[in-house]
Amino acid sequence: MNVKDLAARMDALEAENADLKTQITNMKAGDSVSRKAEPADKPKPPTKTFEVNGANYRFLYPTYINADRQRVSAKDQLDNPKELERLVTIKSGIIQKVD
Amino acid sequence: MADSINRTELSAFRDHVELHGPEILETALVGAPSTKHFTVFRGITGTKIIEFADMVNIVKRWSNDFAAIADTITRRPVTLRNHFHKAELSFSPKQDFETYKGFLVNTKQDAATYYFARWAMDRASRQVANQNEFDQLFKGVANAAGSDAVDIYNGLLAEITADQTSGTPVLTPITTGAFAPATIIAQIEQIEDSFDERTRRMGMRILVSPENFRMYRRAYRAASGFHPDNPDTDTRDEIMIDGSTTILCSCPGMTGSNRAIATFRENLYIAIDSESDKEVWEFEKRHRDIDAWLDYWYGSGILVLDPRMVYINDQA
C-alpha cells in the first residue's frame, strides 16, 4: 500500500467518523431534555471544610463565578486563603458555616 | 326589592363580560406587572413540548479539495407547563355599591361609562393578576397537600432553588455576597460583567426585588446624582445599567428575596389558555349575592436552564 492510498483511506475514515458524530449528536438530542445535565459530567461540591477567623465553613456548590468574573472550581479555592476570606466577608451564599 | 336589584346586576355583569371578555381575561392572566419580562404562550392546557434547533458550525469549513464539513443541527425539546387554577368570589351589589359610589365621587368618573359591573370586574381581574404576581410567578412552591394559590406550582425562585440544591446544579452562582447600599452598584455590575457576550446581545434583564432595586437607585443617586440622560423619565421599575443594554428590573413578586435572576425575555415563559366563552368569568345569583368564578390554566418558568443563558447570584 503506498502513501497516497493510505492518505485516501484516512480521509475516508475521517469523513465516516464525522457522519457518525453528527448522527450520534442528533440521536442524543432527540432523547434528552435540554434542562437536565448528565450526572456523570457534573462535579460535586468539595466535602473538605476550611477555616476562616476560627470558624469552619464548607462549599455548597462545585463551581461559582468569582469577583474577577471567572468561573472557578470550589475545590481549587480551598488553597486560596484570600478568596476564602473574601467569601466569608461578603457573606456569600455559596458557603455554609459548619458547627 | 332586593331580589330585583340582584337580577338586574346579574345581567349587567353578564353583558359586560360578554362585551369585554378578552380584555378582562387579559388583565387577569397577563396583567401582573412582572409579566412584561416574560414571553406569553397561548392556547396551552397542561403541557406542551416545543423544539429549538441549534445550528452549530453553519459556516462550513472547506478543505483543500473543497469537501464541505457537515452541518450539525441539534434539536432540543423544552416543555412548557401550566396548571389549573380556580378563582371564586362573591359580590353583594347593595353593599359594594357604597364603595363604588364613593369611588365615582372621588374620581369624578361618570357612572354611565364606568358602571358598577365594569368597576367590579376590573377589581376582580386585577385581584387575580395580583395573586399571580405575588403568589405564583416567583414565590410559588408546588405542594400537593396545599390549599393556597402559592401551592399550585413552582415559581422561578423555587425552580432555581431546586436546581441549586440538587447536588449537581446546572447554574453557576455569581459570588456577589449580600446586597448592601455601599456595594450594590459594584455587585450589580459584577453580575452584568459575568454574562456570556453572545447571550448579552439578546437583551438581558436582571430581575430583583423592589427593595434591592430601590437600594440600587438610591446608591446611584448618592454616588452620581440621577442619570444624566433621563433623570425624570426613567420608568419607575426599570433602569438601564451604565455601559450596557442590560436592564435592571424591579419585580414586586420577588419582594423579600435577595436573589437576582438574569436572563433574556424569550427565555422566561408564561403559559395560558386562550380565550373562549367558557374561560371568562361566570356568574350565578345566590340569595342576595352574586357568585363569580374563573377557571383558567396558568404557569410560568424558565425555558432553557443553561448557565450561559441564566445567571444568578449567591443569595436566596
XYZ file of C-alpha atoms in Angstrom:
415
model
C 0.000 0.000 0.000
C 1.541 3.334 -0.941
C 1.287 6.620 0.909
C -1.372 8.050 -1.414
C -3.716 5.109 -0.768
C -3.126 5.358 2.955
C -3.932 9.072 2.924
C -7.097 8.402 0.897
C -8.108 5.708 3.384
C -7.530 8.088 6.287
C -9.655 10.804 4.662
C -12.458 8.332 4.063
C -12.345 7.170 7.699
C -12.375 10.770 8.925
C -15.406 11.582 6.791
C -17.188 8.478 8.117
C -16.336 9.498 11.647
C -17.750 12.994 11.112
C -21.006 11.484 9.793
C -21.267 9.183 12.764
C -20.655 12.073 15.165
C -23.486 14.030 13.574
C -25.774 11.038 13.820
C -24.937 10.447 17.474
C -25.451 14.134 18.352
C -28.839 14.162 16.679
C -29.847 10.886 18.335
C -28.857 12.167 21.757
C -30.716 15.421 21.284
C -33.878 13.539 20.400
C -33.908 11.696 23.697
C -32.734 14.327 26.072
C -34.445 17.311 27.621
C -32.261 20.370 27.493
C -32.810 21.116 31.181
C -31.156 18.057 32.602
C -27.402 17.686 32.571
C -25.882 14.226 32.555
C -24.898 13.489 36.151
C -21.595 11.864 35.211
C -20.253 15.140 33.741
C -21.115 17.351 36.718
C -18.758 17.672 39.692
C -19.998 17.682 43.287
C -19.074 20.362 45.860
C -15.898 19.555 47.817
C -16.551 17.782 51.134
C -13.441 19.269 52.774
C -14.093 22.188 55.151
C -11.931 25.280 55.504
C -11.290 27.663 58.349
C -11.508 31.448 58.335
C -11.122 33.508 61.532
C -11.582 30.496 63.762
C -14.833 29.284 62.174
C -15.231 26.299 59.838
C -17.079 26.551 56.544
C -17.847 24.308 53.611
C -18.765 24.936 49.994
C -22.320 24.230 48.872
C -21.640 24.323 45.124
C -18.963 22.793 42.912
C -18.344 25.892 40.741
C -19.046 29.585 41.014
C -18.180 32.908 39.379
C -15.661 34.957 41.378
C -15.074 38.703 41.638
C -12.881 38.660 38.503
C -15.815 37.190 36.502
C -14.013 33.858 36.183
C -15.761 30.516 36.517
C -13.722 28.705 39.161
C -13.927 25.359 40.835
C -14.645 25.443 44.556
C -12.153 22.621 45.127
C -9.317 24.747 43.696
C -10.130 27.641 46.018
C -9.534 25.587 49.140
C -5.820 26.505 48.736
C -6.540 30.190 48.244
C -6.963 31.810 51.696
C -7.540 35.296 50.243
C -10.511 34.090 48.212
C -11.930 32.125 51.141
C -11.695 35.213 53.332
C -13.459 37.289 50.664
C -16.345 34.807 50.536
C -16.776 34.979 54.297
C -16.539 38.796 54.349
C -19.222 39.295 51.697
C -21.461 36.702 53.418
C -21.627 34.669 50.256
C -24.460 32.181 49.954
C -22.212 29.556 48.385
C -20.560 28.693 51.702
C -22.129 27.457 54.881
C -20.849 27.588 58.409
C -20.215 24.174 59.906
C -20.795 23.745 63.629
C -86.935 44.840 46.076
C -83.536 43.444 46.925
C -84.238 40.495 44.639
C -84.880 42.695 41.619
C -81.674 44.679 42.246
C -79.693 41.455 42.150
C -81.297 40.216 38.970
C -80.570 43.460 37.184
C -76.986 43.452 38.392
C -76.509 39.835 37.335
C -77.477 40.548 33.743
C -75.347 43.731 33.840
C -72.346 41.621 34.832
C -73.021 39.051 32.142
C -73.451 41.725 29.479
C -70.248 43.484 30.478
C -68.238 40.266 30.426
C -69.703 39.236 27.080
C -68.723 42.608 25.623
C -65.276 42.884 27.162
C -64.316 39.259 27.747
C -60.890 39.287 26.043
C -59.692 42.465 27.835
C -60.910 41.200 31.200
C -59.129 37.893 30.722
C -56.008 39.683 29.519
C -55.956 41.758 32.723
C -56.432 38.687 34.891
C -53.872 36.447 33.186
C -51.147 38.824 31.962
C -51.920 41.947 33.956
C -49.342 41.284 36.679
C -46.565 43.934 36.433
C -43.744 41.383 36.088
C -45.322 39.602 33.121
C -43.750 42.151 30.779
C -40.442 40.370 31.425
C -41.882 37.075 30.181
C -42.910 35.726 26.786
C -46.547 34.630 26.712
C -47.515 31.341 25.076
C -51.261 30.956 24.496
C -53.524 28.013 23.962
C -51.793 25.619 26.337
C -53.599 23.379 28.806
C -51.254 21.187 30.825
C -48.046 20.507 28.945
C -46.661 21.456 25.583
C -43.310 20.431 24.156
C -41.615 22.794 21.740
C -38.334 22.269 19.948
C -35.453 24.615 19.479
C -32.980 23.822 16.724
C -29.397 24.785 17.463
C -27.371 25.172 14.323
C -23.722 24.724 15.047
C -20.957 25.424 12.556
C -23.280 26.740 9.930
C -20.340 28.383 8.234
C -18.715 25.453 6.522
C -15.043 24.840 6.558
C -13.567 23.807 3.275
C -10.648 21.518 2.914
C -8.163 21.958 0.062
C -10.248 19.772 -2.226
C -13.460 21.722 -1.431
C -15.056 18.917 0.552
C -17.520 20.561 2.936
C -17.756 19.662 6.603
C -21.251 18.556 7.548
C -23.656 20.916 9.318
C -24.846 19.902 12.715
C -28.414 20.647 13.738
C -29.298 19.651 17.246
C -32.962 19.627 18.257
C -33.582 20.476 21.877
C -37.071 19.829 23.217
C -38.258 22.031 26.064
C -41.502 21.633 27.992
C -43.967 24.370 28.840
C -46.175 23.559 31.806
C -49.255 25.217 33.187
C -51.726 24.261 35.882
C -55.411 24.510 36.547
C -56.487 27.425 38.781
C -59.826 28.452 40.229
C -60.744 31.940 41.334
C -64.048 32.404 43.167
C -65.584 35.401 44.817
C -68.941 36.903 45.692
C -70.369 40.342 45.204
C -73.019 41.889 47.370
C -74.166 44.569 44.975
C -76.101 46.577 47.511
C -73.166 46.637 49.943
C -70.403 47.133 47.374
C -72.449 49.860 45.759
C -71.496 52.204 48.558
C -67.798 51.710 47.888
C -68.382 52.058 44.154
C -70.332 55.287 44.676
C -67.554 56.675 46.821
C -65.099 55.751 44.078
C -67.128 57.667 41.487
C -67.360 60.746 43.682
C -63.651 60.735 44.479
C -62.510 60.221 40.892
C -65.275 62.263 39.261
C -65.981 59.351 36.929
C -69.240 59.146 35.056
C -71.481 56.239 36.151
C -72.678 55.758 32.576
C -69.176 54.980 31.277
C -67.716 53.462 34.441
C -70.665 51.458 35.654
C -70.691 49.154 38.619
C -70.175 45.895 36.716
C -67.131 47.335 34.943
C -65.660 48.567 38.222
C -66.246 45.242 39.943
C -64.778 43.176 37.086
C -61.719 45.434 36.868
C -61.101 44.861 40.544
C -61.733 41.126 40.369
C -59.407 40.658 37.381
C -56.688 42.739 38.978
C -57.019 40.638 42.113
C -56.288 37.519 40.045
C -53.325 39.331 38.434
C -52.012 40.293 41.879
C -52.304 36.717 43.020
C -50.264 35.600 40.008
C -47.622 38.226 40.749
C -47.218 37.733 44.489
C -48.096 34.062 44.999
C -47.153 32.231 41.851
C -44.793 33.784 39.306
C -41.814 33.803 41.633
C -42.867 32.524 45.044
C -44.941 29.517 44.023
C -43.891 26.245 45.697
C -45.852 23.236 44.471
C -47.473 21.358 47.333
C -49.951 18.593 46.577
C -51.487 18.926 50.051
C -51.572 22.716 49.943
C -54.667 24.885 49.844
C -53.326 28.280 48.782
C -52.574 29.834 45.410
C -48.857 29.679 46.235
C -49.063 25.856 46.377
C -50.151 25.319 42.793
C -46.802 25.237 41.001
C -43.115 26.087 41.380
C -42.332 29.698 40.568
C -38.967 30.914 39.283
C -37.347 31.190 42.717
C -38.407 27.657 43.638
C -37.122 26.360 40.296
C -33.725 27.961 40.892
C -33.538 26.747 44.491
C -34.374 23.224 43.325
C -31.527 23.378 40.813
C -29.059 24.766 43.355
C -29.904 22.161 45.997
C -29.955 19.260 43.563
C -26.364 18.172 44.218
C -25.419 18.676 40.560
C -26.579 22.238 39.850
C -26.771 23.461 36.276
C -26.485 27.158 37.148
C -23.277 28.712 38.495
C -23.882 31.371 41.154
C -22.022 34.674 40.906
C -20.469 35.498 44.274
C -21.730 38.999 44.842
C -22.397 38.500 48.526
C -25.267 40.129 50.389
C -26.514 43.370 48.819
C -25.573 46.489 50.789
C -26.008 50.187 49.905
C -22.263 50.803 49.773
C -21.581 47.916 47.383
C -24.770 47.296 45.388
C -23.660 49.209 42.297
C -20.484 47.157 42.044
C -22.439 43.968 42.796
C -24.999 44.533 40.033
C -22.201 45.428 37.618
C -20.374 42.273 38.670
C -23.450 40.249 37.662
C -23.679 42.134 34.399
C -19.987 41.610 33.583
C -20.361 37.855 34.012
C -22.708 37.449 31.049
C -21.563 35.471 28.041
C -21.053 38.007 25.248
C -23.306 36.044 22.901
C -26.322 35.992 25.190
C -25.714 39.576 26.362
C -26.757 40.719 22.867
C -30.207 39.158 23.298
C -31.128 41.953 25.694
C -30.550 40.703 29.217
C -32.674 41.691 32.164
C -31.690 41.369 35.791
C -34.786 40.719 37.899
C -34.504 41.813 41.528
C -36.870 42.559 44.391
C -38.230 46.106 44.748
C -36.149 46.625 47.895
C -32.900 45.858 46.097
C -33.972 47.922 43.089
C -34.603 50.941 45.311
C -31.303 50.327 47.066
C -29.524 50.451 43.686
C -31.279 53.620 42.560
C -30.578 55.398 45.817
C -26.945 54.296 45.823
C -26.623 55.515 42.221
C -28.218 58.828 43.121
C -25.943 59.209 46.144
C -22.848 58.426 44.097
C -23.561 60.319 40.884
C -26.905 62.078 41.063
C -29.717 60.934 38.801
C -28.753 59.518 35.426
C -27.806 62.495 33.206
C -29.747 61.240 30.160
C -33.111 60.735 31.765
C -33.366 61.923 35.349
C -37.159 62.057 35.397
C -38.156 59.776 32.589
C -36.678 56.536 33.828
C -39.609 54.170 34.073
C -40.261 53.605 37.715
C -39.359 49.934 37.704
C -36.565 49.648 35.148
C -33.141 51.203 34.826
C -30.525 50.536 32.193
C -27.125 49.687 33.618
C -24.369 52.049 32.524
C -22.279 50.916 29.602
C -24.591 48.091 28.554
C -28.008 47.200 27.185
C -28.883 45.242 30.305
C -31.896 46.459 32.229
C -32.286 46.121 35.974
C -35.958 45.356 36.663
C -37.974 45.643 39.846
C -40.361 42.708 40.242
C -42.933 43.123 43.008
C -43.398 39.360 43.240
C -39.772 38.935 44.321
C -40.207 41.037 47.424
C -38.273 39.626 50.368
C -35.828 37.688 48.190
C -32.196 38.694 47.687
C -31.889 36.568 44.592
C -31.029 38.257 41.293
C -32.159 36.350 38.199
C -30.631 37.434 34.905
C -31.805 36.169 31.557
C -33.463 37.450 28.411
C -37.191 37.811 27.879
C -37.519 34.962 25.402
C -36.185 32.543 27.993
C -38.938 33.195 30.531
C -42.367 31.927 29.637
C -45.929 32.287 30.813
C -48.288 29.622 29.506
C -52.017 30.415 29.465
C -55.068 29.013 27.751
C -56.704 31.055 25.033
C -59.971 32.897 25.442
C -63.239 31.235 24.771
C -66.695 31.640 26.259
C -66.140 29.086 28.943
C -62.909 30.615 30.146
C -64.107 34.072 31.072
C -65.863 34.901 34.314
C -69.154 33.128 35.013
C -71.863 34.381 37.360
C -74.713 32.984 39.378
C -77.183 34.610 41.685
C -77.170 33.233 45.196
C -79.714 34.695 47.590
C -78.752 38.388 47.801
C -75.257 37.935 46.407
C -73.745 37.272 43.017
C -71.158 34.489 42.849
C -68.434 34.804 40.251
C -65.798 32.325 39.219
C -62.963 31.990 36.738
C -61.312 28.671 35.834
C -58.061 29.096 33.961
C -54.748 27.484 33.108
C -51.637 29.375 34.141
C -47.980 28.552 34.513
C -44.567 30.190 34.310
C -40.971 29.087 34.226
C -37.571 29.170 32.565
C -37.461 27.689 29.063
C -33.802 26.698 28.878
C -31.882 26.280 32.113
C -28.362 26.795 30.802
C -25.541 28.560 32.651
C -24.789 30.631 29.532
C -28.351 31.955 29.421
C -29.462 32.178 33.049
C -27.328 33.855 35.686
C -27.991 34.053 39.400
C -26.235 35.493 42.405
C -25.359 33.598 45.549
C -28.159 34.865 47.802
C -31.543 33.260 48.430
